[in-house]
Tab-separated table of C-alpha atoms in Angstrom:
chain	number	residue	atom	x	y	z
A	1	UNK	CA	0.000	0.000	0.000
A	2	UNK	CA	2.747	2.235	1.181
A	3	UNK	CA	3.677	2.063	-3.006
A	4	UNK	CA	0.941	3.869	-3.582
A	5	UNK	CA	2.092	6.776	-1.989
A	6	UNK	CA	6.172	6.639	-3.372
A	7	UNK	CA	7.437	8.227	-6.430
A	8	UNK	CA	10.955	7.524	-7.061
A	9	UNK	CA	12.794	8.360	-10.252
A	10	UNK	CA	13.953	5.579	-12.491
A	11	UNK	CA	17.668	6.410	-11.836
A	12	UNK	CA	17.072	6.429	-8.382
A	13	UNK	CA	15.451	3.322	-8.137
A	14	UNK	CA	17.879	1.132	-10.173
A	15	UNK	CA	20.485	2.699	-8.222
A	16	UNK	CA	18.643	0.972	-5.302
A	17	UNK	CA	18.123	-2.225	-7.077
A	18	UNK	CA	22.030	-2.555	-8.435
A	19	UNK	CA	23.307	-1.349	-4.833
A	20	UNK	CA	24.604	1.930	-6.535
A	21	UNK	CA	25.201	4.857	-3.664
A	22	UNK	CA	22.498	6.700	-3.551
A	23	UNK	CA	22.294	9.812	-0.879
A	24	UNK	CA	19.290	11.053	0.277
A	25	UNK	CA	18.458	15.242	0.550
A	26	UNK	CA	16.281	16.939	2.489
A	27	UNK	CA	14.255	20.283	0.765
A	28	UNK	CA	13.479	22.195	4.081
A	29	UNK	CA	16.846	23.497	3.369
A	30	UNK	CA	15.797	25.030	0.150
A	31	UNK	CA	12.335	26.163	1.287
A	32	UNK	CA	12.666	27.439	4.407
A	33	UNK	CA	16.344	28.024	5.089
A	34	UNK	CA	17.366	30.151	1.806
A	35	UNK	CA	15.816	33.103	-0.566
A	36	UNK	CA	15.403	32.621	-4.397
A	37	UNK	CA	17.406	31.525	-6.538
A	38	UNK	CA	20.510	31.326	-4.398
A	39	UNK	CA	18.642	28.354	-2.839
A	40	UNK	CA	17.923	26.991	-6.792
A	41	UNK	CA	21.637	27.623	-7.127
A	42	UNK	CA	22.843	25.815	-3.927
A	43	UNK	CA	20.822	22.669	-4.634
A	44	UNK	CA	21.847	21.961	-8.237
A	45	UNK	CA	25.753	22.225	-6.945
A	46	UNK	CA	24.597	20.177	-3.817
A	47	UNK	CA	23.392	17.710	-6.217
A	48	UNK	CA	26.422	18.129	-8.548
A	49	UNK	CA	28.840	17.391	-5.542
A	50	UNK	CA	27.173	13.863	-4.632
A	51	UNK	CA	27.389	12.665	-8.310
A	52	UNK	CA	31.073	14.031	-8.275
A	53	UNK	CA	31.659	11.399	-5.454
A	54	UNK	CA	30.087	8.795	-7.493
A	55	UNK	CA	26.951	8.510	-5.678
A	56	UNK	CA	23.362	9.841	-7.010
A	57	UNK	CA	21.415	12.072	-5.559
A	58	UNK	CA	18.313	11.814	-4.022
A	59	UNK	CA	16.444	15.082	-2.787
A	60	UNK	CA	12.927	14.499	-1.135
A	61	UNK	CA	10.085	16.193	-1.154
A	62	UNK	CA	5.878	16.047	-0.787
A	63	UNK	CA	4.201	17.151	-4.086
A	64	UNK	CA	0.781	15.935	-5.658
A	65	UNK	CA	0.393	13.352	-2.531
A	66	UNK	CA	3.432	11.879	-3.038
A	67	UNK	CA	6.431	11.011	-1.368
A	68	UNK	CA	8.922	12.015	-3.953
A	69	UNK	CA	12.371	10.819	-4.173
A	70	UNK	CA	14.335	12.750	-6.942
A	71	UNK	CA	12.910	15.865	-8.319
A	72	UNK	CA	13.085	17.181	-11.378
A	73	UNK	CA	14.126	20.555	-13.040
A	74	UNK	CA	10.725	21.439	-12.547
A	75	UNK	CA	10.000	20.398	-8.953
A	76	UNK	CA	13.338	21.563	-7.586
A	77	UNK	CA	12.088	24.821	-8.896
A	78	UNK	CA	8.867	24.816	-7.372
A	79	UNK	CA	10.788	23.741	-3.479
A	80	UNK	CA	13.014	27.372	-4.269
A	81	UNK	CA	9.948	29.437	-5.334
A	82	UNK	CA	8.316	27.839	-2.292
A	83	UNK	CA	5.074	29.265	-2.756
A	84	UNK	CA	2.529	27.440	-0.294
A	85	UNK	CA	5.162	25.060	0.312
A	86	UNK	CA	5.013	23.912	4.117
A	87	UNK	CA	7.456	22.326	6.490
A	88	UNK	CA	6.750	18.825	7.064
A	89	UNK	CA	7.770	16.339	9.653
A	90	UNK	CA	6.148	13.503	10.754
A	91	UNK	CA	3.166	14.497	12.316
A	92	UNK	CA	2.236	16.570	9.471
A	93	UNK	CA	3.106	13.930	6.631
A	94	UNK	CA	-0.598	12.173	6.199
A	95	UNK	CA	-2.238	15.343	6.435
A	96	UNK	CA	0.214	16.761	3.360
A	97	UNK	CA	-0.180	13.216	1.642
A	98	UNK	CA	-4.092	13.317	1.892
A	99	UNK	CA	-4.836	16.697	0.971
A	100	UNK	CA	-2.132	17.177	-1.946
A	101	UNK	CA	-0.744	19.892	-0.526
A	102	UNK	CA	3.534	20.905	-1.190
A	103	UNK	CA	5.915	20.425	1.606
A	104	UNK	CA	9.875	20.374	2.131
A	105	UNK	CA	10.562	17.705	4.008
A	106	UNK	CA	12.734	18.388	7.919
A	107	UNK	CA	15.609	15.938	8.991
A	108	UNK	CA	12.897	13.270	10.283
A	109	UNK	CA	10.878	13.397	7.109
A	110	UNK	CA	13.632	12.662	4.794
A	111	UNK	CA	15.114	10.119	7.284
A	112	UNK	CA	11.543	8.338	6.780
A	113	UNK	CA	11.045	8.551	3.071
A	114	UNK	CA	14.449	7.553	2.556
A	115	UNK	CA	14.144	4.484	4.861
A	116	UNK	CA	10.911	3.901	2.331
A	117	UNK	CA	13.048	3.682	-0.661
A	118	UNK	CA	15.560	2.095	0.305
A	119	UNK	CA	18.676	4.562	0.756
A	120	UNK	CA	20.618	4.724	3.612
A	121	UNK	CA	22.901	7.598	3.983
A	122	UNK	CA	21.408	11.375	4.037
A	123	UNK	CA	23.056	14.709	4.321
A	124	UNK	CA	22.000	17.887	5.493
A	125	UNK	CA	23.317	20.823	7.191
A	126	UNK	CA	22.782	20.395	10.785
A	127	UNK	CA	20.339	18.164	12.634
A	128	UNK	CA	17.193	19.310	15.398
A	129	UNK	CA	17.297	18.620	18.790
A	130	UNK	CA	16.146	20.463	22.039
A	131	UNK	CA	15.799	23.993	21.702
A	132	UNK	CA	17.448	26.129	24.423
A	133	UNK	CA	14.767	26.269	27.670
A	134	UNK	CA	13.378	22.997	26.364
A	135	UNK	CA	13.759	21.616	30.088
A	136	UNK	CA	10.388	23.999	30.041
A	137	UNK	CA	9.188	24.258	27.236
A	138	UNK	CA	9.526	20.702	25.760
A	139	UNK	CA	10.227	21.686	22.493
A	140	UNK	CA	11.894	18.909	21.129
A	141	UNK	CA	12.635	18.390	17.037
A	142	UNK	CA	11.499	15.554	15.918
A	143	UNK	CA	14.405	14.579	14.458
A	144	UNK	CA	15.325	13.141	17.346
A	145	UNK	CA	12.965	10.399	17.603
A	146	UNK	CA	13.408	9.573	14.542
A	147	UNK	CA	17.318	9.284	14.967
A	148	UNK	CA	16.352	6.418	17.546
A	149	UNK	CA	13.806	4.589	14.970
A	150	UNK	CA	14.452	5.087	11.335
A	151	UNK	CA	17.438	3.389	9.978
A	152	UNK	CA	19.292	5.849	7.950
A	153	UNK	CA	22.910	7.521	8.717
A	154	UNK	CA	22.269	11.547	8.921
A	155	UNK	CA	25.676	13.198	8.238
A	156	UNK	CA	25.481	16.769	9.302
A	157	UNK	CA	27.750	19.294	10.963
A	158	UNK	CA	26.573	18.123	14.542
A	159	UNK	CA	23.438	20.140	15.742
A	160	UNK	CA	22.022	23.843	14.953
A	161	UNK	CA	23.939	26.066	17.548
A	162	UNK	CA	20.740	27.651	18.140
A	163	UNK	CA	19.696	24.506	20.309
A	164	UNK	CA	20.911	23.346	23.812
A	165	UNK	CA	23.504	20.919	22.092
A	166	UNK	CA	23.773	19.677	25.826
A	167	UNK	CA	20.478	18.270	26.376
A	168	UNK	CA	20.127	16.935	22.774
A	169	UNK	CA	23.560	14.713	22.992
A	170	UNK	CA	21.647	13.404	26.329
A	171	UNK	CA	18.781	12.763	24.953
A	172	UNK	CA	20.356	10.638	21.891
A	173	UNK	CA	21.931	8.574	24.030
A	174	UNK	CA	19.023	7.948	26.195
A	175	UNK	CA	17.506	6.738	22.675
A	176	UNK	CA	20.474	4.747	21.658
A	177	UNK	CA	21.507	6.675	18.787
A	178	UNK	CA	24.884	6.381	17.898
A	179	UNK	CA	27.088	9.912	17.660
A	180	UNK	CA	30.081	9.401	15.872
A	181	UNK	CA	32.555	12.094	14.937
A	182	UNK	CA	34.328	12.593	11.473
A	183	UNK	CA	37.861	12.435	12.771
A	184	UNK	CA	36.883	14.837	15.692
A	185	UNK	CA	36.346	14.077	19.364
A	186	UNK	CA	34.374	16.929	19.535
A	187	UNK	CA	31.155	17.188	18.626
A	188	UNK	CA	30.440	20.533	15.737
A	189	UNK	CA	28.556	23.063	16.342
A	190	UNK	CA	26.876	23.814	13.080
A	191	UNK	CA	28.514	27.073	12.340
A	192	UNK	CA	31.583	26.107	14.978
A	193	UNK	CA	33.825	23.099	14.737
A	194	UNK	CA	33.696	21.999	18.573
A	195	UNK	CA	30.663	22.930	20.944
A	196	UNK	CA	32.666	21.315	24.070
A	197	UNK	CA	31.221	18.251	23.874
A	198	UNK	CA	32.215	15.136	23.060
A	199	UNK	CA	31.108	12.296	20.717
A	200	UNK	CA	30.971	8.659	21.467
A	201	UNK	CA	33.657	7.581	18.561
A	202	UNK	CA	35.778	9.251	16.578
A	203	UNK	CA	35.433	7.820	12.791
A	204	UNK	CA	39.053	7.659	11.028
A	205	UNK	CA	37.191	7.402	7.228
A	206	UNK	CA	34.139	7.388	5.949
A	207	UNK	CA	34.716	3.292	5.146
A	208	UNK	CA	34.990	2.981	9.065
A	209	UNK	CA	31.549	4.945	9.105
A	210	UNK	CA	30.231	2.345	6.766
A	211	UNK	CA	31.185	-0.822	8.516
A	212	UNK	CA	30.012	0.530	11.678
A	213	UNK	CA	26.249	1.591	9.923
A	214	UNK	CA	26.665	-2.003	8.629
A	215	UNK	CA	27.248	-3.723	11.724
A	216	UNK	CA	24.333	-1.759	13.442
A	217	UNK	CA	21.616	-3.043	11.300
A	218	UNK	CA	23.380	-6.132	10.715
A	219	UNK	CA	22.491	-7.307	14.671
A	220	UNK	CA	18.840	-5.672	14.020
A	221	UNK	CA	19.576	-2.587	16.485
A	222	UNK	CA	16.676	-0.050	15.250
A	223	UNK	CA	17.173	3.583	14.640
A	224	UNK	CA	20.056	5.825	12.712
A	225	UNK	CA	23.341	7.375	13.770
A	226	UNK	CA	24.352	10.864	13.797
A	227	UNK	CA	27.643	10.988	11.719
A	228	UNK	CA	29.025	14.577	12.886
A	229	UNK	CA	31.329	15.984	10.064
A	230	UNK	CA	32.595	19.874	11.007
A	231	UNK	CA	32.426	22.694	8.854
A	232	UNK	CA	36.130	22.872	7.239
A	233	UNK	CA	38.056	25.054	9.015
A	234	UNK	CA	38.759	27.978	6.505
A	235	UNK	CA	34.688	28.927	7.028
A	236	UNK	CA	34.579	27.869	10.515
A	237	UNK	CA	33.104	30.941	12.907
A	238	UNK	CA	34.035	32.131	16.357
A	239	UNK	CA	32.141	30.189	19.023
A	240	UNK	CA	31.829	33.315	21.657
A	241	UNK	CA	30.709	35.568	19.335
A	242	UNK	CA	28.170	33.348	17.552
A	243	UNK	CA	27.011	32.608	21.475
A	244	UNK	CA	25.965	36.424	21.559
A	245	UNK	CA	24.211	36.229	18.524
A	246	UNK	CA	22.425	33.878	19.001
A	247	UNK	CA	21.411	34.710	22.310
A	248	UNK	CA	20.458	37.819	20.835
A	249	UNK	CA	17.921	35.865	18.558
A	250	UNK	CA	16.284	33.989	20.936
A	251	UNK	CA	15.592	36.436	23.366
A	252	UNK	CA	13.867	38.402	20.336
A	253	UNK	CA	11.944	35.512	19.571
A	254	UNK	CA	10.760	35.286	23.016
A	255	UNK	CA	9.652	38.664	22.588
A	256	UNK	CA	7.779	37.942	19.392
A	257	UNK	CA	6.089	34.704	20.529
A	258	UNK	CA	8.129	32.735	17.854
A	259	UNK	CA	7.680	29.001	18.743
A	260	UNK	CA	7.171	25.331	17.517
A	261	UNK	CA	8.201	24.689	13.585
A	262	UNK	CA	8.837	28.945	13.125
A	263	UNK	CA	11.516	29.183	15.661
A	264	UNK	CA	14.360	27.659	13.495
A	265	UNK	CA	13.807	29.487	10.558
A	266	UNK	CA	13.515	32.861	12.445
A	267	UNK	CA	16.653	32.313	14.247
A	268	UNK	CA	18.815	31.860	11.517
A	269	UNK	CA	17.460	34.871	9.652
A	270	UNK	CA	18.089	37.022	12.644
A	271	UNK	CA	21.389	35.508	12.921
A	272	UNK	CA	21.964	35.913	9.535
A	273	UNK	CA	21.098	39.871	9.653
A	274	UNK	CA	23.490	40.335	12.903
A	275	UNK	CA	26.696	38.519	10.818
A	276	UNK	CA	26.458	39.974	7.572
A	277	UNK	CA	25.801	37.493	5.835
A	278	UNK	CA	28.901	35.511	7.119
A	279	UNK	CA	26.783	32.463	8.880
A	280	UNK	CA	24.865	32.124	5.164
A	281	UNK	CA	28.234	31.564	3.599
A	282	UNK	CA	29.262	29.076	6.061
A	283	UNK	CA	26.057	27.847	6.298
A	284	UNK	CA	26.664	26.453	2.405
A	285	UNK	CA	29.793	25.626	2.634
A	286	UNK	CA	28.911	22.918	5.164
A	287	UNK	CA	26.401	21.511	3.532
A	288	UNK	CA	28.867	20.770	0.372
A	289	UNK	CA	30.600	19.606	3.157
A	290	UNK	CA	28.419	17.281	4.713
A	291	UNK	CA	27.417	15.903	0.819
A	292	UNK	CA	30.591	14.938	-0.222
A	293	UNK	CA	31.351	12.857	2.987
A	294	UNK	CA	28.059	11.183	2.551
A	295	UNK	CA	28.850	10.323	-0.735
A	296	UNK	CA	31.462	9.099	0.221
A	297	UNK	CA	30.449	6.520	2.858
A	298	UNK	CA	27.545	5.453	0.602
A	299	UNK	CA	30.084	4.659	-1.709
A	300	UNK	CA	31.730	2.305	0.516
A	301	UNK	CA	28.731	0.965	2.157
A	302	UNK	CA	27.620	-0.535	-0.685
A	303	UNK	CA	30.744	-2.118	-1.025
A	304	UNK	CA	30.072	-4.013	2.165
């Protein structure tokens, strides 16, 4: 039944069947996390990067009631216009499904209709988690749950530094997800190569990644693993001073009643207003980043 509601491309679905790499892309990104037509610009050299790495790329979406998995020229253009495009995670994916109406997908969305067709490795820029005062005001991404159910490996420079990147490394382990560093023993900080914590292993390649991905789901352990790859250093921005910005943009939020699936997308345009425009650079620079390394380690975990 669940067919009825998948549309994969043909190259994308041989790929599958001939255990090609294939690497899943999220299109919240594109929607909701950069202006026309930089964003149309950013996701045909996202796309360009994973097939430079010998993988193929798969970006997700919800058009037409369907769960699609490869867009075209056409649809990629319609996720950067995003006109009465929504954000989508899980809760909201029948309703989109059922009523027909557009939606990017989040972290946990992609991580599901990936799962769905069959691809295992995904990369996007940074992952959800608990949002700073979460301890009261439970607002928890969704990603998270899904980290601890849906078996896909997320490579992403380590969590938004908007969040409380304290409480969301707790809570993954409390779930069982795996964190495991691209040689770094710190876990990134999005726009910041170490937040002062630490990550359960430090990977030495991206074959190491695979065989451990492989291993997981080889003993039946559910869920994904959080493959933390930092923004290269040359873009990399100062921890402190990113602290006061975004400090900055969360009280103002607080002050605007900003909350639930609004706050993220508020935050980083306020944060992209205070630092010139410096966070949106490095803001694509790690996701080419985080797509070549997931190319990378799909390559070799279909080796295995």
């Amino acid at each position: 039944m669940r067919e009825n509601y998948l549309s994969v491309t043909e190259e994308i679905k041989t790929a599958v069947a001939e255990n090609k790499p294939v690497v899943a892309l999220e299109s919240t990104i594109l929607s909701h996390g950069m202006p026309y037509p930089e964003n149309l610009d950013f996701a045909a050299k996202v796309e360009k990067i994973v097939r430079e790495e010998g993988a193929v790329p798969a970006t997700c979406a919800v058009l037409d009631g369907k769960l699609k998995v490869g867009l075209s020229v056409e649809e990629l253009e319609i996720m950067c216009r995003a006109e009465g495009v929504g954000k989508v995670s899980r809760r909201d994916l029948a309703t989109y499904l059922a009523t027909g109406k557009r939606g990017a997908t989040t972290v946990a969305t992609t991580m599901i209709i990936a799962s769905l067709a069959g691809i295992r490795v995904f990369a996007t820029g940074g992952i959800g988690g608990v949002h700073r005062g979460g301890q009261d005001t439970m607002d928890i991404s969704a990603d998270l749950q899904e980290l601890a159910k849906t078996p896909v490996g997320v490579v992403c420079a380590g969590a938004k530094s908007i969040l409380d990147i304290g409480r969301t490394l707790e809570y993954l382990e409390t779930m069982g997800v795996p964190v495991l560093g691209m040689n770094t023993d710190d876990f990134p900080a999005f726009f910041c190569r170490r937040s002062g914590f630490g990550v359960d292993y430090n990977l030495k390649s991206p074959e190491e990644a695979a065989r451990i991905l492989k291993a997981k789901w080889d003993v039946g352990l559910s869920g994904g693993a959080v493959i933390a790859n930092p923004i290269p250093e040359e873009y990399e921005m100062d921890f402190d001073e990113m602290e006061k910005v975004i400090a900055e943009a969360v009280a103002s939020a607080e002050r605007e009643g900003i909350r639930g699936k609004n706050i993220t997308p508020y935050l980083l345009a306020r944060i992209k207003d205070k630092t010139g425009g410096e966070s949106f650079a490095a803001n694509l620079e790690l996701a080419y980043n985080n797509a070549r390394v997931a190319s990378r380690i799909a390559v070799e975990y279909c080796k295995l």
